[in-house]
Short mmCIF file of C-alpha atoms in Angstrom, two decimals:
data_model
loop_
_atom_site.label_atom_id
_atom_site.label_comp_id
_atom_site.label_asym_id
_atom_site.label_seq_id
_atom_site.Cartn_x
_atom_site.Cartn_y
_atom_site.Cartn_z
CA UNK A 1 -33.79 -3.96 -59.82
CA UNK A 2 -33.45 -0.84 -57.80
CA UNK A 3 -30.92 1.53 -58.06
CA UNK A 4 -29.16 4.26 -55.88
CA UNK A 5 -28.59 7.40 -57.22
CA UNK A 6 -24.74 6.95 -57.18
CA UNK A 7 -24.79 3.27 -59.23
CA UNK A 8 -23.45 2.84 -62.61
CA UNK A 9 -26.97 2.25 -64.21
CA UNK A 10 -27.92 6.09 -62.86
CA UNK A 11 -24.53 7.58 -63.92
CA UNK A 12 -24.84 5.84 -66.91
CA UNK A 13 -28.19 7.58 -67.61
CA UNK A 14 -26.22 11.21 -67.66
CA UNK A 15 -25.02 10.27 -71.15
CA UNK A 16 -27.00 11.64 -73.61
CA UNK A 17 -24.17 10.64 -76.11
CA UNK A 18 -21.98 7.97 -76.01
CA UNK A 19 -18.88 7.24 -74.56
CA UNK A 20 -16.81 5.93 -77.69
CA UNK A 21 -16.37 2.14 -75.67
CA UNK A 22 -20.43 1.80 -75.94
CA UNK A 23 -20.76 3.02 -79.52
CA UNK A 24 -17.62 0.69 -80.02
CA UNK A 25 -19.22 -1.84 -77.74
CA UNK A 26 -22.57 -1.46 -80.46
CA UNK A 27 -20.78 -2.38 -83.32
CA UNK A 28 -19.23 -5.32 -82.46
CA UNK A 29 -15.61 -3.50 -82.27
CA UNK A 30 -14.61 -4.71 -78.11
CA UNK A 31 -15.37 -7.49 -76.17
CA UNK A 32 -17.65 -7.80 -73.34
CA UNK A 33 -14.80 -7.63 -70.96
CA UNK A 34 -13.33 -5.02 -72.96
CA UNK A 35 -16.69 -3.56 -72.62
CA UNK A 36 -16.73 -3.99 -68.89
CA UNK A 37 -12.77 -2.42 -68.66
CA UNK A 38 -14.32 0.81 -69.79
CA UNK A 39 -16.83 0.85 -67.57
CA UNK A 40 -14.54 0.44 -64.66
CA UNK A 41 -12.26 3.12 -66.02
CA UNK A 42 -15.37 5.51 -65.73
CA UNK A 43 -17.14 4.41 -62.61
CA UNK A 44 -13.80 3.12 -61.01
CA UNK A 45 -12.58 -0.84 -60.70
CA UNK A 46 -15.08 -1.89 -57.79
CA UNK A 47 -17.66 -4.01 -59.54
CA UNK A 48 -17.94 -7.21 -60.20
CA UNK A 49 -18.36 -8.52 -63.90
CA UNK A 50 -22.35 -9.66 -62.60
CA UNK A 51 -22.56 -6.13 -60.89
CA UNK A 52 -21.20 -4.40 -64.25
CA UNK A 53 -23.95 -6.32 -66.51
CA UNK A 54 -26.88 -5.91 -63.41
CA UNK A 55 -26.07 -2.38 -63.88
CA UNK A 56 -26.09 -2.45 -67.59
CA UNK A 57 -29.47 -4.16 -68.44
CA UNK A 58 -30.92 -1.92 -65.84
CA UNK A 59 -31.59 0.25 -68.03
CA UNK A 60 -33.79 -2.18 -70.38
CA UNK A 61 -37.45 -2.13 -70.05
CA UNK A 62 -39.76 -5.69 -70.54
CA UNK A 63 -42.28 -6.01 -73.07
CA UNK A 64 -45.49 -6.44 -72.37
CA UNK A 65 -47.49 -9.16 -73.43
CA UNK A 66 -50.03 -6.90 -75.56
CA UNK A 67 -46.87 -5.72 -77.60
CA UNK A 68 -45.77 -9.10 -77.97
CA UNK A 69 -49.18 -10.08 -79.56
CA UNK A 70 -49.07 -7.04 -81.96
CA UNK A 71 -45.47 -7.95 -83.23
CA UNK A 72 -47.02 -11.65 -84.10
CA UNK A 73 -50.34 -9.79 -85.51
CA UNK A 74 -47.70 -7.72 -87.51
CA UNK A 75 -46.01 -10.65 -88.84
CA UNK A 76 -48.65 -12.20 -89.88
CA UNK A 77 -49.54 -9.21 -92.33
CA UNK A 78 -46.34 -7.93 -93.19
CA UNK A 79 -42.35 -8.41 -93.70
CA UNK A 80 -41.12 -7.24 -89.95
CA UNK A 81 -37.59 -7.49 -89.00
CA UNK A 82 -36.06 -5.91 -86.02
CA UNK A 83 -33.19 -3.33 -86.50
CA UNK A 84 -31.62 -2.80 -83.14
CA UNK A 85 -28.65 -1.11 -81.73
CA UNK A 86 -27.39 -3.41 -78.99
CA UNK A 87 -24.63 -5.58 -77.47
CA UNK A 88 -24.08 -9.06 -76.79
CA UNK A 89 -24.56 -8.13 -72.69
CA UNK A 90 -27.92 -6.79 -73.71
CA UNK A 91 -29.35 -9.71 -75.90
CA UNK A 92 -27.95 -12.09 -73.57
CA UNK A 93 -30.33 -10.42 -71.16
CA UNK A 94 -33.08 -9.62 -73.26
CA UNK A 95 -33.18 -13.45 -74.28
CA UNK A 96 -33.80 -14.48 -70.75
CA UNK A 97 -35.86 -12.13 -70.46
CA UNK A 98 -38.51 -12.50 -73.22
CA UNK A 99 -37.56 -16.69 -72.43
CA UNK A 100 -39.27 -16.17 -68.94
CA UNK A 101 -41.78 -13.84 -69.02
CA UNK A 102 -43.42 -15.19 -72.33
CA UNK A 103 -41.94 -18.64 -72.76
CA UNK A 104 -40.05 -17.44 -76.27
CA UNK A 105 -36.56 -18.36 -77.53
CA UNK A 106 -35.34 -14.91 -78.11
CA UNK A 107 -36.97 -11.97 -79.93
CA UNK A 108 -35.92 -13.32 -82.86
CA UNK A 109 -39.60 -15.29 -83.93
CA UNK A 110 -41.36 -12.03 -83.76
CA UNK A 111 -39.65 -11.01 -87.00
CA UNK A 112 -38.99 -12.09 -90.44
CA UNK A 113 -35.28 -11.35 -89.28
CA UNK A 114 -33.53 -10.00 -86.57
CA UNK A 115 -30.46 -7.67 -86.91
CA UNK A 116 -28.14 -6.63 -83.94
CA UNK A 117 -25.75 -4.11 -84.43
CA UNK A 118 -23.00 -5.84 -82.39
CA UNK A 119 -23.27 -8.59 -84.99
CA UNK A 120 -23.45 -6.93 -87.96
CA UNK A 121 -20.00 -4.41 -87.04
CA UNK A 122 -22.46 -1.24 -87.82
CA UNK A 123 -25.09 0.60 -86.09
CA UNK A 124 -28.01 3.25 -86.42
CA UNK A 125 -27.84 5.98 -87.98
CA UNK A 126 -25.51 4.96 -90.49
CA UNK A 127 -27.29 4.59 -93.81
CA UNK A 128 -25.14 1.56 -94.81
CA UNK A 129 -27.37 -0.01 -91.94
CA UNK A 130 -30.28 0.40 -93.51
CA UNK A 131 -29.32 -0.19 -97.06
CA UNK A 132 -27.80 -3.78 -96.08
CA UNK A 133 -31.58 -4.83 -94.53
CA UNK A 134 -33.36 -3.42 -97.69
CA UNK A 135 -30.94 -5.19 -100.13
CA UNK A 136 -30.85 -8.33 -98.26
CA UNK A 137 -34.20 -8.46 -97.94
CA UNK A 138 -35.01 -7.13 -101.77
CA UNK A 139 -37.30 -4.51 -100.12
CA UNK A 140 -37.51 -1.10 -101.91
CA UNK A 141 -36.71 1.99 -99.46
CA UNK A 142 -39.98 3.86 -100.84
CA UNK A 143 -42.41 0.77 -99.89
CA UNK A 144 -40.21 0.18 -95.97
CA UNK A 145 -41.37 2.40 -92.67
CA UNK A 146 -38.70 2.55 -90.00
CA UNK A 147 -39.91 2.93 -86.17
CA UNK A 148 -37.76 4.34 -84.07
CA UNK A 149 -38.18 6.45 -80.78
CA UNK A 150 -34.72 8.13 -82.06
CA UNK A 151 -34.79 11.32 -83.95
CA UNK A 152 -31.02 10.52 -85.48
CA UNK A 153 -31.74 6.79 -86.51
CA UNK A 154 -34.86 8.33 -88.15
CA UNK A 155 -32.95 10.67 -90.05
CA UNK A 156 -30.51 8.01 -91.26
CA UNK A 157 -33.30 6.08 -92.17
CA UNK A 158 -34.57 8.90 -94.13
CA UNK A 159 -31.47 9.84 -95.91
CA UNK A 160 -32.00 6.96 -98.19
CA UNK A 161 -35.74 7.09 -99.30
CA UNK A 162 -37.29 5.19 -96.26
CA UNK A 163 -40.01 6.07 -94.82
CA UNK A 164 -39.96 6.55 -90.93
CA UNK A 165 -42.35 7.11 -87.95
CA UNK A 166 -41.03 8.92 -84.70
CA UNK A 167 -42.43 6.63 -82.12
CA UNK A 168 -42.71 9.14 -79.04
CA UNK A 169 -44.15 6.50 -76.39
CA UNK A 170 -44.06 3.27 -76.28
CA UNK A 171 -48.25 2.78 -76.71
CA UNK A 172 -48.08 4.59 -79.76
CA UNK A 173 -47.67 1.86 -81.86
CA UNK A 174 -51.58 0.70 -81.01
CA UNK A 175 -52.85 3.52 -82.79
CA UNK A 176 -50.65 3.34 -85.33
CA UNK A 177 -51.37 -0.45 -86.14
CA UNK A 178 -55.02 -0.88 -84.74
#
């Protein structure tokens, strides 16, 4: 999807820190139309609930079938889970996403486990995060790496003994792995 310089999805990129309704939005805390209420309080009441989410997941990216690969290769080798700050408008999207382009059910077979921050009521950076996947899992923070392209959820990572790796472009994790 293209966008104009004056849609939500571009205005929306102007926030280089949350509005409290998507950090509350993250966690679980409002509801998707709550969700969509505070984006019409910001942008104004003019769109749609289908325009609100188009301009929303506008912002995600696809994956590309090489990544896709590696994340199996990965499993294979290693416990993987996936540790993501999102929302239920975003995995909805991202589900139908991955479903058409590579013929998955969701993300969720790439990993061991898949957490979502809108379903577990707490996101990145906060340690407790991190310390709920390492205890459920019975994984010790010394032995875990955390990828992140985030400096903060690296540092939250970090603040409890795991190990992390600033992923600066998305390719980076070839070299890393191969």
């Amino acid at each position: 999807m293209l966008t104009s310089p004056a849609s939500p999805s571009r205005r929306l990129s102007k926030y280089t820190t949350p509005a409290p309704t998507f950090l509350e939005y993250e966690k679980g805390e409002i509801t998707n139309d709550e969700f969509r209420k505070g984006l019409r309080q910001l942008f104004g009441n003019i769109h749609t609930d289908f325009e609100l989410d188009d301009y929303w997941n506008a912002m995600l990216g696809d994956i590309p079938t090489e990544r896709i690969e590696l994340l199996k290769e990965l499993k294979s080798k290693y416990k993987t889970f996936l540790l993501s700050n999102t929302n239920a408008i975003h995995l909805d999207y991202f589900t139908g996403m991955v479903n058409k382009a590579h013929g998955l059910e969701s993300l969720d077979p790439l990993f061991h486990k898949a957490y979502y921050s809108h379903l577990m009521k707490m996101r990145k950076p906060d340690p407790a995060i991190y310390e709920f996947v390492l205890r459920e899992n019975g994984l010790k923070a010394s032995e875990t790496i955390f990828l992140d392209d985030n400096l903060a959820n690296l540092k939250g990572a970090a603040s409890i003994g795991i190990q992390t790796f600033h992923v600066t472009h998305p390719d980076l994790i070839f070299s890393l792995f191969r």
